[in-house]
PDB file of C-alpha atoms in Angstrom:
ATOM      1  CA  MET A  13     124.725  91.295 170.564  1.00 56.00           C
ATOM      2  CA  VAL A  14     128.363  90.943 171.613  1.00 65.00           C
ATOM      3  CA  ARG A  15     129.571  92.764 168.503  1.00 70.00           C
ATOM      4  CA  TYR A  16     127.160  95.660 169.081  1.00 67.00           C
ATOM      5  CA  HIS A  17     128.348  95.906 172.686  1.00 70.00           C
ATOM      6  CA  GLU A  18     131.947  96.195 171.516  1.00 75.00           C
ATOM      7  CA  LEU A  19     131.071  98.679 168.774  1.00 74.00           C
ATOM      8  CA  LYS A  20     129.235 100.865 171.288  1.00 71.00           C
ATOM      9  CA  LYS A  21     132.399 101.027 173.373  1.00 72.00           C
ATOM     10  CA  ILE A  22     134.178 102.521 170.366  1.00 75.00           C
ATOM     11  CA  THR A  23     131.434 105.086 169.692  1.00 68.00           C
ATOM     12  CA  ARG A  24     131.605 106.274 173.297  1.00 67.00           C
ATOM     13  CA  THR A  25     135.359 106.831 172.985  1.00 71.00           C
ATOM     14  CA  ASN A  26     135.254 108.396 169.517  1.00 72.00           C
ATOM     15  CA  PRO A  27     132.049 110.292 168.575  1.00 69.00           C
ATOM     16  CA  SER A  28     130.619 108.215 165.733  1.00 74.00           C
ATOM     17  CA  VAL A  29     127.709 106.054 164.633  1.00 78.00           C
ATOM     18  CA  ILE A  30     127.507 102.367 163.759  1.00 83.00           C
ATOM     19  CA  LEU A  31     126.644 101.536 160.137  1.00 87.00           C
ATOM     20  CA  THR A  32     125.086  98.146 159.390  1.00 87.00           C
ATOM     21  CA  GLY A  33     124.097  96.426 156.155  1.00 88.00           C
ATOM     22  CA  HIS A  34     120.439  95.849 157.065  1.00 91.00           C
ATOM     23  CA  HIS A  35     118.099  96.509 154.148  1.00 93.00           C
ATOM     24  CA  CYS A  36     114.363  96.477 153.460  1.00 94.00           C
ATOM     25  CA  LYS A  37     114.232  92.710 152.934  1.00 93.00           C
ATOM     26  CA  ASP A  38     115.783  92.250 156.373  1.00 94.00           C
ATOM     27  CA  TYR A  39     113.031  94.478 157.706  1.00 94.00           C
ATOM     28  CA  THR A  40     110.312  92.263 156.206  1.00 95.00           C
ATOM     29  CA  GLU A  41     112.010  89.210 157.721  1.00 94.00           C
ATOM     30  CA  SER A  42     111.992  90.943 161.101  1.00 93.00           C
ATOM     31  CA  ILE A  43     108.301  91.845 160.840  1.00 94.00           C
ATOM     32  CA  PHE A  44     107.238  88.226 160.322  1.00 94.00           C
ATOM     33  CA  LEU A  45     109.730  86.993 162.895  1.00 92.00           C
ATOM     34  CA  HIS A  46     108.228  89.299 165.540  1.00 91.00           C
ATOM     35  CA  LEU A  47     104.645  88.479 164.526  1.00 93.00           C
ATOM     36  CA  THR A  48     105.234  84.727 164.791  1.00 92.00           C
ATOM     37  CA  ARG A  49     106.476  85.361 168.321  1.00 89.00           C
ATOM     38  CA  GLY A  50     103.288  87.203 169.245  1.00 89.00           C
ATOM     39  CA  GLY A  51     104.463  90.728 168.508  1.00 84.00           C
ATOM     40  CA  GLY A  52     101.974  93.564 168.112  1.00 85.00           C
ATOM     41  CA  LYS A  53     101.987  96.779 166.117  1.00 82.00           C
ATOM     42  CA  LYS A  54     105.469  97.663 167.402  1.00 79.00           C
ATOM     43  CA  SER A  55     106.736  94.892 165.115  1.00 86.00           C
ATOM     44  CA  PHE A  56     106.211  97.209 162.133  1.00 90.00           C
ATOM     45  CA  TYR A  57     108.467  99.924 163.572  1.00 85.00           C
ATOM     46  CA  THR A  58     111.532  97.740 164.010  1.00 87.00           C
ATOM     47  CA  LEU A  59     114.885  98.605 162.391  1.00 88.00           C
ATOM     48  CA  PRO A  60     114.491 102.409 162.213  1.00 86.00           C
ATOM     49  CA  PRO A  61     116.864 104.144 159.757  1.00 87.00           C
ATOM     50  CA  PHE A  62     118.702 105.690 162.694  1.00 82.00           C
ATOM     51  CA  ASP A  63     118.112 104.999 166.390  1.00 73.00           C
ATOM     52  CA  GLY A  64     120.716 107.353 167.834  1.00 68.00           C
ATOM     53  CA  GLU A  65     123.533 104.811 167.624  1.00 74.00           C
ATOM     54  CA  ARG A  66     123.032 102.692 164.513  1.00 81.00           C
ATOM     55  CA  PHE A  67     122.466 103.928 160.951  1.00 86.00           C
ATOM     56  CA  LEU A  68     121.060 101.748 158.132  1.00 89.00           C
ATOM     57  CA  PRO A  69     122.094 103.318 154.777  1.00 90.00           C
ATOM     58  CA  LEU A  70     120.788 100.449 152.601  1.00 93.00           C
ATOM     59  CA  VAL A  71     117.137 100.995 153.554  1.00 91.00           C
ATOM     60  CA  PHE A  72     117.181 104.040 151.229  1.00 91.00           C
ATOM     61  CA  LEU A  73     117.712 101.837 148.167  1.00 91.00           C
ATOM     62  CA  GLU A  74     114.784 100.704 146.038  1.00 92.00           C
ATOM     63  CA  ASP A  75     114.449  96.936 145.600  1.00 91.00           C
ATOM     64  CA  GLN A  76     116.048  96.958 142.148  1.00 92.00           C
ATOM     65  CA  GLU A  77     118.828  99.297 143.284  1.00 91.00           C
ATOM     66  CA  LEU A  78     119.648  96.878 146.075  1.00 89.00           C
ATOM     67  CA  LYS A  79     119.854  93.978 143.595  1.00 90.00           C
ATOM     68  CA  ASP A  80     122.114  96.019 141.316  1.00 90.00           C
ATOM     69  CA  LEU A  81     124.381  96.944 144.220  1.00 88.00           C
ATOM     70  CA  TYR A  82     124.663  93.345 145.364  1.00 86.00           C
ATOM     71  CA  GLU A  83     125.497  92.197 141.851  1.00 88.00           C
ATOM     72  CA  TYR A  84     128.166  94.886 141.480  1.00 86.00           C
ATOM     73  CA  VAL A  85     129.764  94.140 144.839  1.00 86.00           C
ATOM     74  CA  SER A  86     129.742  90.368 144.295  1.00 86.00           C
ATOM     75  CA  ASN A  87     131.567  90.876 140.967  1.00 87.00           C
ATOM     76  CA  HIS A  88     134.288  93.018 142.500  1.00 85.00           C
ATOM     77  CA  LEU A  89     134.665  91.815 146.069  1.00 84.00           C
ATOM     78  CA  ARG A  90     134.700  88.506 147.842  1.00 82.00           C
ATOM     79  CA  ILE A  91     131.584  88.099 149.971  1.00 78.00           C
ATOM     80  CA  PHE A  92     131.822  85.951 153.079  1.00 78.00           C
ATOM     81  CA  GLU A  93     128.545  84.233 153.938  1.00 78.00           C
ATOM     82  CA  ASP A  94     127.896  82.999 157.456  1.00 80.00           C
ATOM     83  CA  GLU A  95     127.171  79.288 157.031  1.00 81.00           C
ATOM     84  CA  SER A  96     124.439  79.472 159.681  1.00 85.00           C
ATOM     85  CA  ASN A  97     122.395  81.710 157.325  1.00 84.00           C
ATOM     86  CA  SER A  98     121.287  78.641 155.360  1.00 84.00           C
ATOM     87  CA  ASP A  99     120.452  76.421 158.324  1.00 88.00           C
ATOM     88  CA  PRO A 100     116.636  75.844 158.376  1.00 88.00           C
ATOM     89  CA  ILE A 101     116.740  75.158 162.101  1.00 90.00           C
ATOM     90  CA  TYR A 102     116.519  78.938 162.597  1.00 90.00           C
ATOM     91  CA  LYS A 103     113.119  80.559 162.101  1.00 92.00           C
ATOM     92  CA  ARG A 104     114.572  83.691 160.492  1.00 90.00           C
ATOM     93  CA  ASN A 105     116.253  81.528 157.844  1.00 92.00           C
ATOM     94  CA  ARG A 106     113.016  79.678 157.110  1.00 94.00           C
ATOM     95  CA  ILE A 107     111.227  83.010 156.643  1.00 94.00           C
ATOM     96  CA  ARG A 108     113.984  84.207 154.309  1.00 92.00           C
ATOM     97  CA  MET A 109     114.176  81.011 152.243  1.00 93.00           C
ATOM     98  CA  GLU A 110     110.493  80.043 152.124  1.00 94.00           C
ATOM     99  CA  LEU A 111     108.298  83.095 152.698  1.00 94.00           C
ATOM    100  CA  LEU A 112     110.239  85.898 150.996  1.00 94.00           C
ATOM    101  CA  PRO A 113     110.347  84.151 147.575  1.00 95.00           C
ATOM    102  CA  ILE A 114     106.543  83.912 147.724  1.00 96.00           C
ATOM    103  CA  LEU A 115     106.272  87.618 148.479  1.00 94.00           C
ATOM    104  CA  GLU A 116     108.641  88.436 145.615  1.00 93.00           C
ATOM    105  CA  ARG A 117     106.525  86.443 143.174  1.00 94.00           C
ATOM    106  CA  GLU A 118     103.491  88.396 144.388  1.00 94.00           C
ATOM    107  CA  LYS A 119     105.368  91.657 143.646  1.00 94.00           C
ATOM    108  CA  TRP A 120     105.807  92.643 147.284  1.00 94.00           C
ATOM    109  CA  ASN A 121     107.570  96.010 147.407  1.00 95.00           C
ATOM    110  CA  PHE A 122     110.031  95.700 150.308  1.00 95.00           C
ATOM    111  CA  HIS A 123     111.213  99.295 150.051  1.00 93.00           C
ATOM    112  CA  LYS A 124     107.724 100.786 150.051  1.00 93.00           C
ATOM    113  CA  THR A 125     106.629  98.565 152.937  1.00 94.00           C
ATOM    114  CA  TYR A 126     109.582  99.746 155.022  1.00 93.00           C
ATOM    115  CA  TRP A 127     108.886 103.444 154.441  1.00 91.00           C
ATOM    116  CA  ASN A 128     105.197 103.000 155.167  1.00 89.00           C
ATOM    117  CA  PHE A 129     106.256 102.606 158.803  1.00 87.00           C
ATOM    118  CA  HIS A 130     109.322 104.851 159.044  1.00 84.00           C
ATOM    119  CA  ASP A 131     109.870 108.569 158.691  1.00 75.00           C
ATOM    120  CA  ARG A 132     112.782 110.154 156.805  1.00 68.00           C
ATOM    121  CA  SER A 133     112.321 113.375 158.773  1.00 55.00           C
ATOM    122  CA  GLN A 134     113.698 111.592 161.840  1.00 51.00           C
ATOM    123  CA  LEU A 135     117.211 111.612 160.420  1.00 57.00           C
ATOM    124  CA  ASN A 136     118.187 115.280 160.620  1.00 48.00           C
ATOM    125  CA  ILE A 137     116.873 115.562 164.166  1.00 44.00           C
ATOM    126  CA  GLN A 138     118.773 112.501 165.252  1.00 45.00           C
ATOM    127  CA  PHE A 139     122.063 113.476 163.652  1.00 48.00           C
ATOM    128  CA  ASP A 140     121.780 117.000 165.033  1.00 46.00           C
ATOM    129  CA  GLY A 141     121.337 115.425 168.447  1.00 45.00           C
ATOM    130  CA  LEU A 142     124.721 113.679 168.384  1.00 48.00           C
ATOM    131  CA  ALA A 143     126.931 115.619 170.745  1.00 46.00           C
ATOM    132  CA  SER A 144     130.675 115.973 170.505  1.00 46.00           C
ATOM    133  CA  PRO A 145     132.702 115.838 173.742  1.00 46.00           C
ATOM    134  CA  ASN A 146     132.691 119.646 173.885  1.00 49.00           C
ATOM    135  CA  GLN A 147     128.923 120.020 173.554  1.00 47.00           C
ATOM    136  CA  THR A 148     126.392 120.177 176.367  1.00 52.00           C
ATOM    137  CA  THR A 149     124.860 116.821 177.259  1.00 63.00           C
ATOM    138  CA  SER A 150     121.221 116.514 176.196  1.00 73.00           C
ATOM    139  CA  PRO A 151     118.679 116.574 179.040  1.00 86.00           C
ATOM    140  CA  LYS A 152     117.432 113.160 180.112  1.00 91.00           C
ATOM    141  CA  MET A 153     114.056 114.107 181.584  1.00 92.00           C
ATOM    142  CA  PHE A 154     111.314 116.688 181.169  1.00 93.00           C
ATOM    143  CA  ARG A 155     108.291 117.312 183.362  1.00 93.00           C
ATOM    144  CA  ILE A 156     105.547 119.313 181.650  1.00 93.00           C
ATOM    145  CA  PRO A 157     102.822 120.746 183.942  1.00 92.00           C
ATOM    146  CA  HIS A 158      99.337 119.289 183.691  1.00 93.00           C
ATOM    147  CA  GLU A 159      97.906 122.772 183.181  1.00 94.00           C
ATOM    148  CA  THR A 160     100.139 123.355 180.138  1.00 94.00           C
ATOM    149  CA  TRP A 161      99.070 120.036 178.608  1.00 94.00           C
ATOM    150  CA  MET A 162      95.365 120.717 179.159  1.00 94.00           C
ATOM    151  CA  SER A 163      95.561 124.226 177.665  1.00 94.00           C
ATOM    152  CA  LEU A 164      96.743 122.938 174.274  1.00 94.00           C
ATOM    153  CA  LYS A 165      94.826 121.595 171.314  1.00 93.00           C
ATOM    154  CA  LEU A 166      95.701 118.234 169.777  1.00 93.00           C
ATOM    155  CA  PRO A 167      98.253 119.398 167.123  1.00 92.00           C
ATOM    156  CA  ALA A 168     100.004 121.643 169.657  1.00 94.00           C
ATOM    157  CA  LYS A 169     100.294 118.750 172.117  1.00 95.00           C
ATOM    158  CA  LYS A 170     102.211 116.703 169.572  1.00 93.00           C
ATOM    159  CA  GLU A 171     104.414 119.683 168.730  1.00 93.00           C
ATOM    160  CA  LEU A 172     105.140 120.118 172.435  1.00 94.00           C
ATOM    161  CA  ILE A 173     106.235 116.505 172.820  1.00 95.00           C
ATOM    162  CA  ASP A 174     108.242 116.513 169.586  1.00 92.00           C
ATOM    163  CA  PHE A 175     110.011 119.720 170.618  1.00 92.00           C
ATOM    164  CA  HIS A 176     111.139 118.196 173.912  1.00 93.00           C
ATOM    165  CA  LEU A 177     112.169 114.976 172.178  1.00 91.00           C
ATOM    166  CA  LYS A 178     114.323 117.040 169.822  1.00 88.00           C
ATOM    167  CA  LEU A 179     116.016 118.704 172.811  1.00 88.00           C
ATOM    168  CA  MET A 180     116.810 115.178 174.028  1.00 89.00           C
ATOM    169  CA  GLY A 181     118.330 114.294 170.653  1.00 85.00           C
ATOM    170  CA  MET A 182     115.435 112.021 169.675  1.00 86.00           C
ATOM    171  CA  TYR A 183     113.079 111.817 166.732  1.00 84.00           C
ATOM    172  CA  PRO A 184     109.379 112.808 166.759  1.00 88.00           C
ATOM    173  CA  LEU A 185     106.590 110.468 167.761  1.00 88.00           C
ATOM    174  CA  TYR A 186     104.820 108.580 165.034  1.00 86.00           C
ATOM    175  CA  LYS A 187     101.320 109.923 164.532  1.00 86.00           C
ATOM    176  CA  SER A 188      99.703 106.631 165.502  1.00 86.00           C
ATOM    177  CA  GLY A 189     101.783 106.406 168.684  1.00 89.00           C
ATOM    178  CA  PHE A 190     100.897 109.952 169.699  1.00 93.00           C
ATOM    179  CA  GLU A 191      97.191 109.437 169.024  1.00 92.00           C
ATOM    180  CA  ASN A 192      97.199 106.292 171.130  1.00 93.00           C
ATOM    181  CA  PHE A 193      98.978 108.106 173.969  1.00 95.00           C
ATOM    182  CA  HIS A 194      96.550 111.037 173.800  1.00 94.00           C
ATOM    183  CA  LEU A 195      93.571 108.683 173.900  1.00 94.00           C
ATOM    184  CA  GLN A 196      95.019 107.020 176.992  1.00 95.00           C
ATOM    185  CA  SER A 197      95.541 110.431 178.637  1.00 93.00           C
ATOM    186  CA  GLU A 198      91.779 110.894 178.737  1.00 91.00           C
ATOM    187  CA  GLY A 199      91.608 107.963 181.153  1.00 92.00           C
ATOM    188  CA  GLU A 200      93.394 107.272 184.431  1.00 91.00           C
ATOM    189  CA  ARG A 201      96.889 107.255 182.964  1.00 92.00           C
ATOM    190  CA  ALA A 202      98.773 107.286 179.673  1.00 95.00           C
ATOM    191  CA  PHE A 203     101.966 105.371 178.997  1.00 95.00           C
ATOM    192  CA  LEU A 204     104.105 105.069 175.888  1.00 94.00           C
ATOM    193  CA  GLU A 205     107.435 103.310 175.498  1.00 92.00           C
ATOM    194  CA  ASN A 206     109.691 103.309 172.470  1.00 88.00           C
ATOM    195  CA  LYS A 207     113.312 102.332 172.000  1.00 84.00           C
ATOM    196  CA  ASN A 208     114.692 105.550 173.486  1.00 89.00           C
ATOM    197  CA  CYS A 209     112.287 106.893 176.076  1.00 93.00           C
ATOM    198  CA  TYR A 210     109.141 106.678 178.171  1.00 95.00           C
ATOM    199  CA  LEU A 211     106.151 109.023 178.126  1.00 96.00           C
ATOM    200  CA  TYR A 212     103.884 108.988 181.153  1.00 96.00           C
ATOM    201  CA  LYS A 213     100.949 111.025 182.388  1.00 95.00           C
ATOM    202  CA  SER A 214      98.418 110.312 185.104  1.00 92.00           C
ATOM    203  CA  LYS A 215      94.911 111.788 184.816  1.00 89.00           C
ATOM    204  CA  PHE A 216      95.618 114.969 186.771  1.00 90.00           C
ATOM    205  CA  GLY A 217      99.400 114.703 186.905  1.00 91.00           C
ATOM    206  CA  ASP A 218     102.228 116.209 184.911  1.00 93.00           C
ATOM    207  CA  LEU A 219     103.544 114.779 181.654  1.00 95.00           C
ATOM    208  CA  PHE A 220     106.925 113.050 181.946  1.00 96.00           C
ATOM    209  CA  ILE A 221     109.303 112.442 179.048  1.00 96.00           C
ATOM    210  CA  ILE A 222     112.186 110.312 180.310  1.00 96.00           C
ATOM    211  CA  ASP A 223     115.222 109.068 178.416  1.00 94.00           C
ATOM    212  CA  LYS A 224     115.876 105.377 179.042  1.00 92.00           C
ATOM    213  CA  LYS A 225     119.511 106.330 179.677  1.00 90.00           C
ATOM    214  CA  SER A 226     118.501 108.669 182.491  1.00 93.00           C
ATOM    215  CA  SER A 227     120.384 108.252 185.757  1.00 92.00           C
ATOM    216  CA  ALA A 228     116.946 107.900 187.381  1.00 93.00           C
ATOM    217  CA  PHE A 229     117.021 104.259 186.259  1.00 93.00           C
ATOM    218  CA  LYS A 230     120.173 103.556 188.251  1.00 92.00           C
ATOM    219  CA  LYS A 231     120.069 102.419 191.860  1.00 93.00           C
ATOM    220  CA  ALA A 232     120.797 104.962 194.554  1.00 94.00           C
ATOM    221  CA  ILE A 233     124.054 104.661 196.488  1.00 95.00           C
ATOM    222  CA  SER A 234     125.025 105.671 200.019  1.00 94.00           C
ATOM    223  CA  TYR A 235     128.280 106.183 201.857  1.00 94.00           C
ATOM    224  CA  ARG A 236     129.513 107.597 205.150  1.00 93.00           C
ATOM    225  CA  GLU A 237     131.950 110.441 205.768  1.00 91.00           C
ATOM    226  CA  GLY A 238     132.672 110.924 209.448  1.00 91.00           C
ATOM    227  CA  ASN A 239     129.360 111.194 211.282  1.00 93.00           C
ATOM    228  CA  GLN A 240     127.387 111.947 208.121  1.00 94.00           C
ATOM    229  CA  LEU A 241     125.400 109.646 205.796  1.00 95.00           C
ATOM    230  CA  THR A 242     125.240 110.715 202.136  1.00 96.00           C
ATOM    231  CA  ILE A 243     122.733 109.308 199.632  1.00 96.00           C
ATOM    232  CA  GLU A 244     123.169 109.955 195.904  1.00 95.00           C
ATOM    233  CA  TRP A 245     120.669 109.341 193.121  1.00 95.00           C
ATOM    234  CA  ASN A 246     119.675 110.952 189.847  1.00 93.00           C
ATOM    235  CA  GLN A 247     122.692 113.309 190.082  1.00 90.00           C
ATOM    236  CA  ASN A 248     121.390 114.742 193.368  1.00 92.00           C
ATOM    237  CA  GLN A 249     122.552 114.359 196.980  1.00 93.00           C
ATOM    238  CA  PHE A 250     120.931 114.060 200.408  1.00 94.00           C
ATOM    239  CA  ARG A 251     122.938 114.293 203.635  1.00 94.00           C
ATOM    240  CA  ILE A 252     122.006 113.620 207.242  1.00 94.00           C
ATOM    241  CA  LYS A 253     124.034 113.542 210.474  1.00 94.00           C
ATOM    242  CA  ASP A 254     124.248 109.971 211.721  1.00 93.00           C
ATOM    243  CA  PRO A 255     126.944 109.588 214.408  1.00 93.00           C
ATOM    244  CA  GLU A 256     125.380 106.362 215.726  1.00 93.00           C
ATOM    245  CA  GLU A 257     124.885 104.897 212.219  1.00 92.00           C
ATOM    246  CA  ARG A 258     121.175 104.213 212.720  1.00 93.00           C
ATOM    247  CA  TYR A 259     120.072 105.572 209.333  1.00 95.00           C
ATOM    248  CA  SER A 260     120.344 103.653 206.066  1.00 95.00           C
ATOM    249  CA  LEU A 261     119.288 103.740 202.426  1.00 95.00           C
ATOM    250  CA  GLY A 262     116.341 101.637 201.273  1.00 93.00           C
ATOM    251  CA  SER A 263     113.680 101.435 198.584  1.00 91.00           C
ATOM    252  CA  TRP A 264     109.952 100.866 198.265  1.00 90.00           C
ATOM    253  CA  HIS A 265     108.328  97.447 198.435  1.00 86.00           C
ATOM    254  CA  HIS A 266     104.653  96.583 197.929  1.00 86.00           C
ATOM    255  CA  GLY A 267     102.549  96.991 201.047  1.00 88.00           C
ATOM    256  CA  GLN A 268     105.030  99.213 202.901  1.00 91.00           C
ATOM    257  CA  LYS A 269     103.774 102.054 205.076  1.00 93.00           C
ATOM    258  CA  ILE A 270     105.487 105.134 206.435  1.00 93.00           C
ATOM    259  CA  GLN A 271     104.772 106.989 209.663  1.00 89.00           C
ATOM    260  CA  ILE A 272     103.195 110.439 209.376  1.00 88.00           C
ATOM    261  CA  ARG A 273     101.668 112.818 211.908  1.00 84.00           C
ATOM    262  CA  SER A 274      98.230 111.154 211.812  1.00 81.00           C
ATOM    263  CA  GLY A 275      99.435 107.554 211.760  1.00 86.00           C
ATOM    264  CA  ASN A 276     100.720 105.381 208.921  1.00 90.00           C
ATOM    265  CA  LYS A 277     100.310 105.788 205.177  1.00 93.00           C
ATOM    266  CA  GLU A 278     100.916 103.498 202.213  1.00 94.00           C
ATOM    267  CA  ILE A 279     104.140 104.497 200.483  1.00 94.00           C
ATOM    268  CA  SER A 280     102.561 103.629 197.123  1.00 93.00           C
ATOM    269  CA  GLU A 281      99.885 106.255 197.808  1.00 93.00           C
ATOM    270  CA  CYS A 282     102.570 108.835 198.607  1.00 93.00           C
ATOM    271  CA  MET A 283     104.228 108.031 195.278  1.00 93.00           C
ATOM    272  CA  ARG A 284     100.955 108.462 193.381  1.00 90.00           C
ATOM    273  CA  GLU A 285     100.173 111.767 195.091  1.00 89.00           C
ATOM    274  CA  ASN A 286     103.583 113.108 194.046  1.00 88.00           C
ATOM    275  CA  GLY A 287     103.022 111.993 190.448  1.00 88.00           C
ATOM    276  CA  ILE A 288     105.942 109.552 190.371  1.00 92.00           C
ATOM    277  CA  PRO A 289     105.649 107.329 187.247  1.00 93.00           C
ATOM    278  CA  PHE A 290     104.969 103.715 188.220  1.00 92.00           C
ATOM    279  CA  PHE A 291     108.116 102.452 186.473  1.00 92.00           C
ATOM    280  CA  LEU A 292     110.338 104.714 188.608  1.00 93.00           C
ATOM    281  CA  ARG A 293     108.862 104.050 192.052  1.00 93.00           C
ATOM    282  CA  THR A 294     111.230 101.244 193.004  1.00 93.00           C
ATOM    283  CA  PHE A 295     114.180 103.564 192.259  1.00 95.00           C
ATOM    284  CA  ILE A 296     113.053 106.405 194.551  1.00 95.00           C
ATOM    285  CA  PRO A 297     115.431 106.383 197.572  1.00 96.00           C
ATOM    286  CA  ILE A 298     113.880 106.032 201.007  1.00 96.00           C
ATOM    287  CA  LEU A 299     115.589 106.930 204.264  1.00 95.00           C
ATOM    288  CA  TYR A 300     115.361 104.158 206.842  1.00 95.00           C
ATOM    289  CA  PHE A 301     115.820 104.377 210.596  1.00 93.00           C
ATOM    290  CA  GLU A 302     116.686 101.085 212.264  1.00 90.00           C
ATOM    291  CA  ASN A 303     115.241  99.174 209.279  1.00 88.00           C
ATOM    292  CA  GLU A 304     111.988 101.154 209.181  1.00 91.00           C
ATOM    293  CA  PRO A 305     111.139 103.621 206.348  1.00 93.00           C
ATOM    294  CA  ILE A 306     110.815 107.138 207.722  1.00 93.00           C
ATOM    295  CA  GLN A 307     111.182 109.555 204.779  1.00 95.00           C
ATOM    296  CA  ILE A 308     110.744 109.348 200.992  1.00 96.00           C
ATOM    297  CA  LEU A 309     113.512 111.366 199.342  1.00 95.00           C
ATOM    298  CA  PHE A 310     111.507 113.031 196.583  1.00 95.00           C
ATOM    299  CA  SER A 311     114.072 115.854 196.485  1.00 93.00           C
ATOM    300  CA  LEU A 312     116.493 113.478 194.754  1.00 94.00           C
ATOM    301  CA  PHE A 313     113.968 112.970 191.952  1.00 92.00           C
ATOM    302  CA  SER A 314     113.553 116.712 191.466  1.00 86.00           C
ATOM    303  CA  LYS A 315     115.124 119.577 193.404  1.00 81.00           C
ATOM    304  CA  ASN A 316     111.739 121.305 193.424  1.00 82.00           C
ATOM    305  CA  GLU A 317     110.160 118.413 195.325  1.00 87.00           C
ATOM    306  CA  LYS A 318     109.976 118.173 199.121  1.00 91.00           C
ATOM    307  CA  ASN A 319     110.823 114.999 201.001  1.00 94.00           C
ATOM    308  CA  TYR A 320     107.837 113.269 202.607  1.00 93.00           C
ATOM    309  CA  PRO A 321     107.010 113.608 205.372  1.00 91.00           C
ATOM    310  CA  LYS A 322     108.793 116.923 205.846  1.00 86.00           C
ATOM    311  CA  ARG A 323     109.321 116.128 209.505  1.00 81.00           C
ATOM    312  CA  ILE A 324     110.815 112.781 210.473  1.00 79.00           C
ATOM    313  CA  TYR A 325     108.725 110.850 213.018  1.00 65.00           C
ATOM    314  CA  LEU A 326     110.769 108.327 215.014  1.00 63.00           C
ATOM    315  CA  GLU A 327     109.477 105.570 217.246  1.00 55.00           C
ATOM    316  CA  ARG A 328     111.179 105.753 220.609  1.00 44.00           C
TER     317      ARG A 328
END
């Protein structure tokens, strides 16, 4: 993981992608490695050909082509083998040395198995989504109205999601993933997570498509300038006069209540009513007065939202 971290630093400085030598046999190793650790169906979608940062050119080679390439390279170049690759103490090595030979004898087609769970059409969309320093940054979040979602038939719903994913520089949803999400949406809430984003929809709420790199997943910050307190989150700002420094920034905790005109109300209920996805609720900034929550700053989540309650009620 250290080497990927360092490589990512380079790609951020110079627009580029990381190429690795993973191939279809590595994919089969990974499947069984994940399954032995209790992995589910997501195990079969590991090692995509391109995930927005890392490209795997060798997965396009048929099994025999891969053997021919290896033989050619080994005859012309010196190959350095990590000595840990043959140590049976590691589960991945045991799978490679013991299980894969059995699969080969049974005529397992590694290339076909890989492409049974990956989609070549993802590639053009992903590469098109790579932005140069002079291009506009891709949006990190979309909120699609509930009414729009409900007015569409099943194929159009997938097209809608895929279109917005493309605008975010991402690849389309797999059919099975979309069908599972749509089935969930007929219940109380639907949730889908993949490597790049989250999809969320409550029963009567809007559909959210949120990039995992969105600034909404960063903690809010606050600072003072003169007699004013400024709170920043999700690329938005909230300011309030605070000459006595009695206001402060806070966040939601389970069981918290906030004062409204008619009494007190669970903050979690306020979040649900405003359609805030459950995985974002702890990030929503809350204005505190003398260590008590007095206003949920929904306007920092979306400029179209109003803070709640609109009027601040202070205990005197």
